[in-house]
Coordinates of C-alpha atoms in Angstrom, one line a residue:
X209 CA 76.4 26.5 15.6
X210 CA 79.6 24.5 14.7
X211 CA 79.0 21.0 13.5
X212 CA 80.8 18.4 15.7
X213 CA 83.6 16.5 14.0
X214 CA 82.8 12.9 13.0
X215 CA 85.1 10.5 14.6
X216 CA 85.8 7.3 12.7
X217 CA 87.6 4.5 14.4
X218 CA 89.1 1.3 13.0
X219 CA 87.4 -1.8 14.4
X220 CA 89.5 -4.1 16.4
X221 CA 91.1 -6.6 14.2
X222 CA 93.2 -9.5 15.1
X223 CA 96.9 -9.3 14.1
X224 CA 97.6 -11.0 10.8
X225 CA 101.1 -12.0 11.8
X226 CA 102.2 -14.7 14.1
X227 CA 103.8 -14.6 17.6
X228 CA 106.0 -11.7 16.8
X229 CA 103.0 -9.5 16.1
X230 CA 101.5 -10.5 19.4
X231 CA 104.7 -9.7 21.3
X232 CA 104.8 -6.4 19.5
X233 CA 101.2 -5.5 20.5
X234 CA 101.9 -6.3 24.1
X235 CA 104.9 -4.0 24.2
X236 CA 103.0 -1.2 22.6
X237 CA 101.0 -0.5 25.7
X238 CA 103.7 1.8 27.1
X239 CA 104.7 5.3 26.5
X240 CA 103.3 5.8 22.9
X241 CA 99.9 4.5 23.9
X242 CA 99.7 6.9 26.9
X243 CA 100.8 9.9 24.7
X244 CA 98.2 9.1 22.1
X245 CA 95.4 8.8 24.7
X246 CA 96.4 12.1 26.3
X247 CA 96.4 13.9 22.9
X248 CA 93.0 12.4 22.1
X249 CA 91.5 13.6 25.4
X250 CA 92.9 17.1 24.8
X251 CA 91.4 17.1 21.3
X252 CA 88.0 16.0 22.6
X253 CA 88.1 18.8 25.3
X254 CA 89.0 21.4 22.7
X255 CA 86.0 20.4 20.5
X256 CA 83.5 20.1 23.3
X257 CA 82.8 23.9 23.7
X258 CA 81.9 24.1 20.0
X259 CA 79.1 21.6 20.3
X260 CA 75.7 22.1 21.6
X261 CA 75.3 22.0 25.4
X262 CA 72.6 19.3 25.1
X263 CA 75.2 17.0 23.4
X264 CA 78.3 17.8 25.4
X265 CA 78.2 14.8 27.6
X266 CA 77.6 12.5 24.7
X267 CA 80.5 13.9 22.7
X268 CA 82.9 13.5 25.7
X269 CA 81.8 10.0 26.2
X270 CA 82.1 9.2 22.5
X271 CA 85.5 10.8 22.3
X272 CA 86.8 8.7 25.3
X273 CA 85.4 5.6 23.7
X274 CA 87.0 6.5 20.4
X275 CA 90.4 7.1 22.1
X276 CA 90.2 3.7 23.8
X277 CA 89.5 2.2 20.4
X278 CA 92.4 4.0 18.9
X279 CA 94.7 2.9 21.7
X280 CA 93.7 -0.6 21.3
X281 CA 94.1 -0.6 17.6
X282 CA 97.4 1.3 17.4
X283 CA 99.8 -1.6 18.1
X284 CA 98.3 -3.6 15.3
X285 CA 98.5 -0.6 13.0
X286 CA 102.2 0.0 13.9
X287 CA 102.9 -3.6 13.2
X288 CA 101.1 -3.4 9.9
X289 CA 103.1 -0.3 9.0
X290 CA 106.4 -1.9 9.7
X291 CA 105.4 -4.9 7.7
X292 CA 104.5 -2.7 4.7
X293 CA 107.7 -0.7 4.9
X294 CA 106.3 2.6 6.1
X295 CA 105.0 4.1 9.3
X296 CA 101.7 6.0 9.8
X297 CA 101.4 9.0 12.0
X298 CA 98.8 9.3 14.8
X299 CA 96.5 11.5 12.7
X300 CA 96.7 9.2 9.8
X301 CA 95.8 6.2 12.0
X302 CA 92.8 8.0 13.3
X303 CA 91.5 9.2 9.9
X304 CA 92.1 5.9 8.2
X305 CA 88.7 4.3 7.5
X306 CA 88.1 0.6 8.3
X307 CA 86.5 -1.9 6.1
X308 CA 83.9 -2.7 8.8
X309 CA 80.9 -0.5 9.3
X310 CA 81.9 2.5 11.5
X311 CA 80.3 2.8 14.9
X312 CA 77.4 5.2 15.0
X313 CA 77.5 7.6 17.9
X314 CA 75.1 10.2 19.1
X315 CA 77.5 12.9 18.3
X316 CA 77.4 11.9 14.6
X317 CA 73.7 12.7 14.2
X318 CA 72.5 16.0 12.9
X319 CA 70.8 17.9 15.8
X320 CA 67.1 18.2 15.2
X321 CA 65.9 21.7 14.4
X322 CA 63.3 22.9 16.8
X323 CA 60.0 23.6 15.1
X324 CA 57.9 26.6 16.1
X325 CA 54.9 25.8 18.3
X326 CA 51.7 25.5 16.2
X327 CA 49.2 28.2 17.0
X328 CA 46.1 26.8 18.7
X329 CA 43.1 26.5 16.3
X330 CA 40.4 28.9 16.9
X331 CA 37.2 27.1 17.6
X332 CA 34.2 28.2 15.6
X333 CA 31.5 29.6 17.7
X334 CA 28.2 27.8 17.2
X335 CA 25.3 30.2 16.9
X336 CA 21.7 29.5 17.8
X337 CA 20.9 29.0 14.1
X338 CA 23.6 26.4 13.8
X339 CA 22.3 24.5 16.8
X340 CA 18.7 24.6 15.4
X341 CA 19.9 23.5 12.0
X342 CA 21.9 20.6 13.5
X343 CA 19.1 19.5 15.7
X344 CA 16.3 20.0 13.2
X345 CA 14.4 16.8 12.0
X346 CA 14.3 15.7 8.4
X347 CA 11.9 17.9 6.4
X348 CA 12.5 16.7 2.9
X349 CA 11.9 13.3 1.3
X350 CA 14.8 11.3 0.0
X351 CA 13.0 10.2 -3.2
X352 CA 11.9 12.3 -6.1
X353 CA 9.9 10.8 -8.9
X354 CA 12.0 11.0 -12.1
X355 CA 9.8 8.8 -14.4
X356 CA 12.6 6.2 -14.8
X357 CA 10.3 3.4 -13.8
X358 CA 7.5 4.5 -16.2
X359 CA 9.4 4.6 -19.5
X360 CA 7.2 4.1 -22.6
X361 CA 4.0 4.3 -20.6
X362 CA 1.1 6.8 -20.6
X363 CA 1.0 7.4 -16.8
X364 CA -0.6 10.4 -15.3
X365 CA 1.9 11.5 -12.6
X366 CA -0.7 13.5 -10.8
X367 CA -2.7 10.3 -10.3
X368 CA 0.5 8.5 -9.3
X369 CA 1.1 11.2 -6.6
X370 CA -2.4 10.8 -5.3
X371 CA -2.0 7.0 -5.2
X372 CA 1.2 7.2 -3.3
X373 CA -0.4 9.4 -0.7
X374 CA -2.9 6.7 0.2
X375 CA -2.3 4.2 3.0
X376 CA -4.9 1.9 1.4
X377 CA -2.5 0.8 -1.3
X378 CA 0.1 -0.9 0.9
X379 CA -2.7 -2.2 3.1
X380 CA -4.4 -3.9 0.2
X381 CA -1.1 -5.2 -1.1
X382 CA -0.3 -6.6 2.4
X383 CA -3.7 -8.4 2.6
X384 CA -3.1 -10.0 -0.9
X385 CA 0.4 -11.0 0.2
X386 CA -1.1 -12.8 3.2
X387 CA -3.7 -14.6 1.0
X388 CA -1.4 -15.7 -1.8
X389 CA -1.9 -19.4 -1.1
X390 CA -5.6 -19.7 -0.3
X391 CA -6.5 -17.4 -3.2
X392 CA -3.9 -19.0 -5.6
X393 CA -2.5 -15.6 -6.5
X394 CA 0.7 -14.9 -8.3
X395 CA 3.5 -13.7 -6.0
X396 CA 4.0 -10.0 -6.3
X397 CA 7.0 -8.5 -4.4
X398 CA 6.8 -4.9 -5.4
X399 CA 4.3 -2.1 -4.8
X400 CA 5.2 -0.7 -8.2
X401 CA 3.2 -3.4 -9.9
X402 CA 0.0 -2.6 -8.0
X403 CA 0.5 1.1 -8.8
X404 CA 0.8 0.4 -12.5
X405 CA -2.2 -2.0 -12.4
X406 CA -4.5 0.6 -10.7
X407 CA -3.4 3.3 -13.1
X408 CA -4.2 1.1 -16.1
X409 CA -6.9 -1.4 -15.0
X410 CA -8.2 -2.3 -18.4
X411 CA -5.0 -3.8 -19.6
X412 CA -3.6 -5.1 -16.3
X413 CA -3.0 -8.9 -16.0
X414 CA -2.4 -8.4 -12.3
X415 CA -5.9 -7.1 -11.7
X416 CA -7.3 -9.9 -13.8
X417 CA -5.7 -12.4 -11.5
X418 CA -6.6 -10.4 -8.3
X419 CA -10.2 -9.5 -8.9
X420 CA -11.1 -12.9 -10.5
X421 CA -9.8 -14.7 -7.5
X422 CA -11.5 -12.3 -5.1
X423 CA -14.9 -12.5 -6.8
X424 CA -15.0 -16.3 -7.3
X425 CA -16.0 -19.0 -4.9
X426 CA -13.3 -21.4 -3.6
X427 CA -14.5 -24.3 -5.8
X428 CA -14.4 -22.1 -8.9
X429 CA -11.1 -20.5 -7.8
X430 CA -9.3 -23.8 -7.6
X431 CA -9.8 -24.3 -11.4
X432 CA -7.5 -21.4 -12.2
X433 CA -3.7 -21.5 -11.7
X434 CA -1.8 -18.7 -10.1
X435 CA -1.5 -15.7 -12.4
X436 CA -4.5 -16.8 -14.6
X437 CA -7.6 -14.6 -14.4
X438 CA -10.5 -13.6 -16.6
X439 CA -10.7 -10.5 -18.8
X440 CA -11.5 -7.0 -17.6
X441 CA -15.0 -7.1 -19.1
X442 CA -16.0 -10.1 -17.0
X443 CA -14.6 -9.1 -13.6
X444 CA -15.8 -5.5 -14.1
X445 CA -19.4 -6.8 -14.6
X446 CA -19.2 -9.1 -11.7
X447 CA -17.7 -6.4 -9.5
X448 CA -20.6 -4.0 -10.4
X449 CA -23.2 -6.6 -9.6
X450 CA -21.6 -7.5 -6.3
X451 CA -21.6 -3.9 -5.0
X452 CA -25.0 -3.1 -6.4
X453 CA -26.4 -6.1 -4.5
X454 CA -24.7 -4.9 -1.3
X455 CA -26.0 -1.4 -1.6
X456 CA -29.5 -2.6 -2.3
X457 CA -29.4 -4.7 0.8
X458 CA -28.0 -1.8 2.8
X459 CA -30.8 0.5 1.5
X460 CA -33.5 -2.0 2.3
X461 CA -32.3 -2.4 5.9
X462 CA -32.0 1.4 6.2
X463 CA -35.6 1.9 4.9
X464 CA -36.8 -0.8 7.3
X465 CA -35.0 0.8 10.2
X466 CA -36.4 4.2 9.3
X467 CA -33.0 5.9 8.6
X468 CA -32.4 8.3 5.7
X469 CA -30.9 6.9 2.5
X470 CA -29.6 8.7 -0.6
X471 CA -32.4 10.0 -2.9
X472 CA -32.1 7.9 -6.1
X473 CA -34.7 6.9 -8.7
X474 CA -34.5 3.3 -7.7
X475 CA -34.9 4.1 -4.0
X476 CA -37.9 6.4 -4.7
X477 CA -39.6 3.7 -6.8
X478 CA -39.1 1.0 -4.1
X479 CA -40.0 3.2 -1.1
X480 CA -43.3 4.6 -2.3
X481 CA -45.2 1.7 -0.8
X482 CA -43.6 2.3 2.7
X483 CA -44.2 6.0 3.1
X484 CA -47.2 5.3 5.2
X485 CA -45.3 3.3 7.8
X486 CA -44.3 5.0 11.1
X487 CA -40.7 4.9 12.5
X488 CA -41.8 2.7 15.4
X489 CA -43.3 0.2 13.1
X490 CA -40.1 0.1 11.0
X491 CA -37.9 -0.3 14.1
X492 CA -39.9 -3.2 15.4
X493 CA -39.6 -5.1 12.2
X494 CA -35.7 -5.4 12.4
X495 CA -34.4 -8.5 14.2
X496 CA -31.1 -8.8 15.9
X497 CA -29.5 -10.5 12.9
X498 CA -30.8 -7.7 10.7
X499 CA -29.4 -5.0 13.0
X500 CA -26.0 -6.8 13.0
X501 CA -26.1 -7.0 9.2
X502 CA -27.0 -3.3 9.0
X503 CA -24.0 -2.4 11.2
X504 CA -21.6 -4.6 9.1
X505 CA -22.8 -3.1 5.8
X506 CA -22.7 0.4 7.1
X507 CA -19.0 0.0 8.3
X508 CA -18.1 -1.6 5.0
X509 CA -19.8 0.7 2.5
X510 CA -19.5 4.1 4.2
X511 CA -15.9 4.4 3.1
X512 CA -17.0 4.0 -0.5
X513 CA -19.7 6.6 -0.3
X514 CA -23.4 6.7 0.4
X515 CA -24.1 5.8 -3.3
X516 CA -22.6 2.9 -5.1
X517 CA -19.6 4.3 -7.2
X518 CA -20.2 1.5 -9.8
X519 CA -23.8 2.3 -10.4
X520 CA -23.2 4.6 -13.4
X521 CA -19.5 4.0 -14.1
X522 CA -17.2 1.1 -14.8
X523 CA -14.1 0.4 -12.7
X524 CA -11.8 2.0 -15.3
X525 CA -13.8 5.2 -15.3
X526 CA -13.5 5.8 -11.6
X527 CA -10.8 7.9 -10.0
X528 CA -7.6 6.2 -8.9
X529 CA -8.5 6.8 -5.3
X530 CA -11.9 5.1 -5.7
X531 CA -10.2 2.1 -7.4
X532 CA -7.8 1.7 -4.6
X533 CA -10.5 2.0 -1.9
X534 CA -12.6 -0.6 -3.8
X535 CA -9.6 -3.0 -3.9
X536 CA -9.0 -2.7 -0.2
X537 CA -12.7 -3.0 0.6
X538 CA -13.0 -6.2 -1.4
X539 CA -9.8 -7.6 0.2
X540 CA -11.2 -6.9 3.7
X541 CA -14.4 -8.7 2.8
X542 CA -12.5 -11.8 1.6
X543 CA -10.4 -11.8 4.8
X544 CA -13.6 -12.1 6.9
X545 CA -14.3 -15.5 5.2
X546 CA -14.0 -18.1 8.0
X547 CA -11.7 -20.3 5.8
X548 CA -9.3 -17.4 5.2
X549 CA -9.5 -16.4 8.9
X550 CA -8.4 -19.8 10.0
X551 CA -5.5 -19.7 7.6
X552 CA -4.3 -16.3 8.7
X553 CA -4.4 -17.3 12.4
X554 CA -1.7 -19.9 11.6
X555 CA 0.8 -17.2 10.4
X556 CA 3.3 -15.4 12.5
X557 CA 2.3 -12.3 14.4
X558 CA 5.0 -10.2 12.7
X559 CA 3.6 -10.9 9.3
X560 CA 0.0 -10.1 10.3
X561 CA 0.6 -6.5 11.4
X562 CA 3.1 -3.8 10.2
X563 CA 4.0 -1.6 13.2
X564 CA 6.0 1.6 12.8
X565 CA 9.7 1.1 12.8
X566 CA 10.4 4.4 14.6
X567 CA 9.8 8.1 14.5
X568 CA 11.9 11.2 14.0
X569 CA 12.5 14.2 16.3
X570 CA 9.3 15.9 15.2
X571 CA 7.2 12.8 16.2
X572 CA 6.4 11.6 12.6
X573 CA 6.0 7.9 12.3
X574 CA 7.8 5.7 9.7
X575 CA 6.5 2.5 8.2
X576 CA 8.5 -0.1 6.3
X577 CA 7.0 -3.1 4.5
X578 CA 9.6 -6.0 4.4
X579 CA 7.2 -8.2 2.3
X580 CA 8.1 -6.2 -0.8
X581 CA 11.8 -6.6 -0.6
X582 CA 12.5 -6.2 -4.3
X583 CA 11.6 -2.5 -4.1
X584 CA 12.2 -1.2 -0.6
X585 CA 10.0 1.7 0.5
X586 CA 9.8 3.8 3.6
X587 CA 6.6 5.8 4.3
X588 CA 6.2 8.7 6.7
X589 CA 3.0 9.6 8.5
X590 CA 2.8 13.3 9.6
X591 CA 1.9 13.5 13.2
X592 CA -0.2 16.7 12.7
X593 CA -2.0 16.2 9.4
X594 CA -1.8 12.3 9.3
X595 CA -0.6 12.7 5.7
X596 CA 0.9 9.6 4.2
X597 CA 4.1 10.3 2.2
X598 CA 6.6 8.1 0.3
X599 CA 9.8 9.1 2.1
X600 CA 12.5 6.8 0.7
X601 CA 12.6 4.4 -2.3
X602 CA 15.6 2.5 -3.5
X603 CA 19.0 1.6 -2.0
X604 CA 20.6 5.0 -2.4
X605 CA 17.7 6.7 -0.7
X606 CA 18.0 4.5 2.4
X607 CA 21.7 5.2 2.6
X608 CA 21.1 8.9 2.4
X609 CA 18.3 8.7 5.0
X610 CA 20.6 6.8 7.4
X611 CA 23.4 9.4 7.0
X612 CA 20.9 12.2 7.6
X613 CA 19.6 10.5 10.8
X614 CA 23.1 10.1 12.1
X615 CA 24.0 13.7 11.4
X616 CA 21.3 15.0 13.6
X617 CA 22.9 16.1 16.9
X618 CA 21.6 16.2 20.4
X619 CA 20.0 13.6 22.6
X620 CA 18.0 10.9 20.8
X621 CA 14.3 10.9 21.6
X622 CA 12.0 7.9 22.1
X623 CA 11.6 6.0 18.8
X624 CA 14.5 7.9 17.1
X625 CA 17.2 5.4 17.9
X626 CA 14.8 2.5 16.9
X627 CA 14.5 4.1 13.5
X628 CA 18.3 4.4 13.2
X629 CA 18.7 0.7 14.2
X630 CA 16.2 -0.4 11.5
X631 CA 17.9 1.8 8.9
X632 CA 21.2 0.3 9.8
X633 CA 19.8 -3.2 9.5
X634 CA 18.3 -2.4 6.1
X635 CA 21.4 -0.8 4.8
X636 CA 23.5 -3.7 6.0
X637 CA 21.2 -6.1 4.1
X638 CA 21.5 -3.8 1.0
X639 CA 25.3 -4.0 1.2
X640 CA 25.2 -7.8 1.5
X641 CA 23.0 -8.1 -1.5
X642 CA 25.2 -5.8 -3.5
X643 CA 28.2 -7.9 -2.5
X644 CA 26.4 -11.1 -3.6
X645 CA 25.5 -9.4 -6.9
X646 CA 29.1 -8.3 -7.4
X647 CA 30.3 -11.8 -6.9
X648 CA 27.8 -13.2 -9.3
X649 CA 28.7 -10.7 -11.9
X650 CA 32.4 -11.4 -11.4
X651 CA 31.7 -15.1 -11.8
X652 CA 29.7 -14.6 -14.9
X653 CA 32.4 -12.3 -16.4
X654 CA 35.1 -14.9 -15.7
X655 CA 33.0 -17.6 -17.2
X656 CA 32.4 -15.5 -20.3
X657 CA 36.1 -14.8 -20.6
X658 CA 36.9 -18.5 -20.3
X659 CA 34.3 -19.3 -22.9
X660 CA 35.7 -16.6 -25.2
X661 CA 39.2 -18.2 -25.1
X662 CA 39.8 -19.8 -28.5
X663 CA 39.9 -23.5 -28.5
X664 CA 41.5 -26.0 -30.9
X665 CA 38.4 -26.6 -32.8
X666 CA 37.4 -24.4 -35.7
X667 CA 35.8 -21.1 -35.0
X668 CA 33.3 -21.7 -37.9
X669 CA 32.1 -25.0 -36.3
X670 CA 31.9 -23.3 -32.9
X671 CA 29.7 -20.4 -34.3
X672 CA 27.5 -22.9 -36.1
X673 CA 27.0 -24.9 -32.9
X674 CA 26.2 -21.8 -30.9
X675 CA 23.6 -20.8 -33.5
X676 CA 22.1 -24.2 -33.4
X677 CA 21.9 -24.1 -29.6
X678 CA 20.3 -20.7 -29.7
X679 CA 17.8 -21.8 -32.3
X680 CA 16.9 -24.9 -30.2
X681 CA 16.5 -22.7 -27.1
X682 CA 14.3 -20.3 -28.9
X683 CA 12.1 -23.1 -30.2
X684 CA 11.8 -24.6 -26.7
X685 CA 10.9 -21.2 -25.2
X686 CA 8.4 -20.6 -28.0
X687 CA 6.8 -24.0 -27.4
X688 CA 6.8 -23.4 -23.7
X689 CA 5.1 -20.0 -24.1
X690 CA 2.6 -21.4 -26.6
X691 CA 1.8 -24.3 -24.3
X692 CA 1.3 -22.0 -21.3
X693 CA -0.8 -19.7 -23.3
X694 CA -2.9 -22.6 -24.7
X695 CA -3.3 -24.0 -21.3
X696 CA -4.3 -20.7 -19.9
X697 CA -6.7 -20.1 -22.8
X698 CA -8.2 -23.6 -22.4
X699 CA -8.7 -23.0 -18.7
X700 CA -10.2 -19.6 -19.3
X701 CA -12.5 -21.0 -22.0
X702 CA -13.5 -23.9 -19.8
X703 CA -14.3 -21.6 -16.9
X704 CA -16.2 -19.2 -19.1
X705 CA -18.2 -22.1 -20.5
X706 CA -18.9 -23.2 -16.9
X707 CA -19.9 -19.7 -16.0
X708 CA -22.2 -19.5 -19.0
X709 CA -23.8 -22.8 -18.1
X710 CA -24.3 -21.6 -14.5
X711 CA -25.9 -18.4 -15.9
X712 CA -28.2 -20.4 -18.2
X713 CA -29.1 -22.7 -15.3
X714 CA -29.9 -19.8 -13.1
X715 CA -31.9 -18.2 -16.0
X716 CA -33.9 -21.4 -16.4
X717 CA -34.5 -21.6 -12.6
X718 CA -35.6 -18.0 -12.6
X719 CA -38.0 -18.7 -15.5
X720 CA -39.3 -21.8 -13.8
X721 CA -39.7 -19.8 -10.6
X722 CA -41.5 -17.0 -12.5
X723 CA -43.9 -19.6 -14.0
X724 CA -44.5 -21.2 -10.7
X725 CA -45.2 -17.8 -9.1
X726 CA -47.5 -16.9 -12.0
X727 CA -49.4 -20.1 -11.6
X728 CA -49.6 -19.6 -7.9
X729 CA -50.9 -16.1 -8.5
X730 CA -53.5 -17.4 -10.8
X731 CA -54.5 -20.1 -8.4
X732 CA -54.7 -17.5 -5.6
X733 CA -56.8 -15.2 -7.8
X734 CA -59.1 -18.1 -8.7
X735 CA -59.4 -19.1 -5.1
X736 CA -60.1 -15.5 -4.1
X737 CA -62.8 -15.3 -6.8
X738 CA -64.3 -18.5 -5.6
X739 CA -64.3 -17.3 -2.0
X740 CA -65.9 -14.0 -3.1
X741 CA -68.6 -15.9 -5.0
X742 CA -69.3 -18.1 -2.0
X743 CA -69.4 -15.0 0.2
X744 CA -71.9 -13.3 -2.2
X745 CA -74.1 -16.4 -2.3
X746 CA -74.0 -16.6 1.5
X747 CA -74.9 -13.0 1.7
X748 CA -77.8 -13.5 -0.7
X749 CA -79.0 -16.5 1.2
X750 CA -78.8 -14.6 4.4
X751 CA -80.7 -11.7 2.9
X752 CA -83.3 -14.1 1.6
X753 CA -83.6 -15.8 4.9
X754 CA -83.9 -12.4 6.6
X755 CA -86.7 -11.4 4.2
X756 CA -88.5 -14.6 4.9
X757 CA -88.0 -14.2 8.6
X758 CA -89.5 -10.7 8.3
X759 CA -92.4 -12.0 6.4
X760 CA -93.1 -14.7 8.9
X761 CA -92.8 -12.2 11.7
X762 CA -95.2 -9.9 10.0
X763 CA -97.6 -12.9 9.4
X764 CA -97.3 -13.8 13.0
X765 CA -98.1 -10.3 14.1
X766 CA -101.1 -10.2 11.8
X767 CA -102.4 -13.5 13.2
X768 CA -101.8 -12.2 16.7
X769 CA -103.7 -9.0 16.0
X770 CA -106.5 -11.0 14.4
X771 CA -106.7 -13.3 17.4
X772 CA -106.8 -10.3 19.7
X773 CA -109.5 -8.8 17.6
X774 CA -111.6 -12.0 17.6
X775 CA -111.1 -12.2 21.4
X776 CA -112.3 -8.7 21.8
X777 CA -115.3 -9.3 19.6
X778 CA -116.1 -12.4 21.6
X779 CA -115.9 -10.5 24.8
X780 CA -118.2 -7.8 23.3
X781 CA -120.7 -10.4 22.2
X782 CA -120.7 -12.0 25.6
X783 CA -121.3 -8.6 27.3
X784 CA -124.1 -7.9 24.9
X785 CA -125.6 -11.3 25.6
X786 CA -125.5 -10.8 29.3
X787 CA -127.1 -7.4 29.0

């Protein structure tokens, strides 16, 4: 295809001469102008067949406009040629470029090359397996334990796995979170701390604080500050005595009610005297309050087992599952205290109960605990096996879980969209916190850079001042730590002294009670002996009186017989006399 010729025209310019140039331009509209226009029209008609059909009309129009421009500009050019002493031809006039920007016409553009039509993309056929895979629910947890949180510790990961499969751990932590203020507990915002405490109870300061506050009375508890508790040896002993007393009371009520109890040595020794009682006699002896106490103890202690787990083992020797169950059991017992119940009633309903945030396509429920915000966790409860699984832990795991939930195709089921909404809110909060941390880091970096800029003062003096400030800060921190430790130790020693005094007072009271009971027993025995002696004397007297009565009766009988005999003799004598 031939390329159309580019037509350049000279812009209309005013004549640079005076009145003569104007008269010359007016007279140039005659024969020469008409001839030039005719030649231009013929030239445009000759070039038109060589161009594309689509641009033919544009080229003719452009050519006509160009000819008009040439006709208008020719008088001025002729006048200019005469002034310069030479005359241009028509072709030179047309080809001469102007100083002004040439007019762009449609014919000057390169015609666009037509692109071949793109072949339609072949749509991939979705098989049944593809549909099942896209609609399948999540079947793999988004968190795998790598041991990063347990660096430089002797943690048994099998026990950790068992502990994370128990719903009792977050339940107990939730109760302790609710009772922070009334129990004066230290704030704990991660479940990881409770896991570490239950895995190593002998050296855990968290369990010292928790079990000490759970086992003490309110008046004794107020003497200790949050985070301050007694050592493992003390609270382990108190915990054992507490549960042994509960089990003994439970066994006593069971024996009284005629139910079966575990066969233990202590039970056999205490139940030998009651083997001769019938079931009806035992049932009658229970009052309504005793039946209520029996039901409460049964519901509380059946979860720990029929026998007391602390009877022959310490808390640290139990399995991690038993430790967790004992912790939850003790927390539930403290919640039932009327003072704590009144405090909990004043809290918001959303804080009291953790409802599931949603469920997946398979019907599995998901639980999220917003109270432990420093270490976010999502738990899944299997709808078939009721198995409790740690499903997501950490910011990246929640992002991955949200992406996986969004990737599941198909219509959303009931509870599935609620789970996605909760995940979106959690991830949004994570992003906001990350943005805040980034700003804080940027601010700290900028401050460090500004502080690192050299000042006019000597570097040696600056280093010396920094060393002095660091030394002073270390001394202040050391004094603060020492003072806190001393205060805690003083409070602990004072409380232990008070506990020892209470124990001594209780021991004296028990001894006094034992002496009183012994004296009462002696008095009872003496009174019993006196009563027995009086009874024997009374029996002897009665026997003596009975013997005397018998003798008198015999004497009376003899006298009666003698009287009868004399009467008979007298009658005989009278008869003889008459004869």
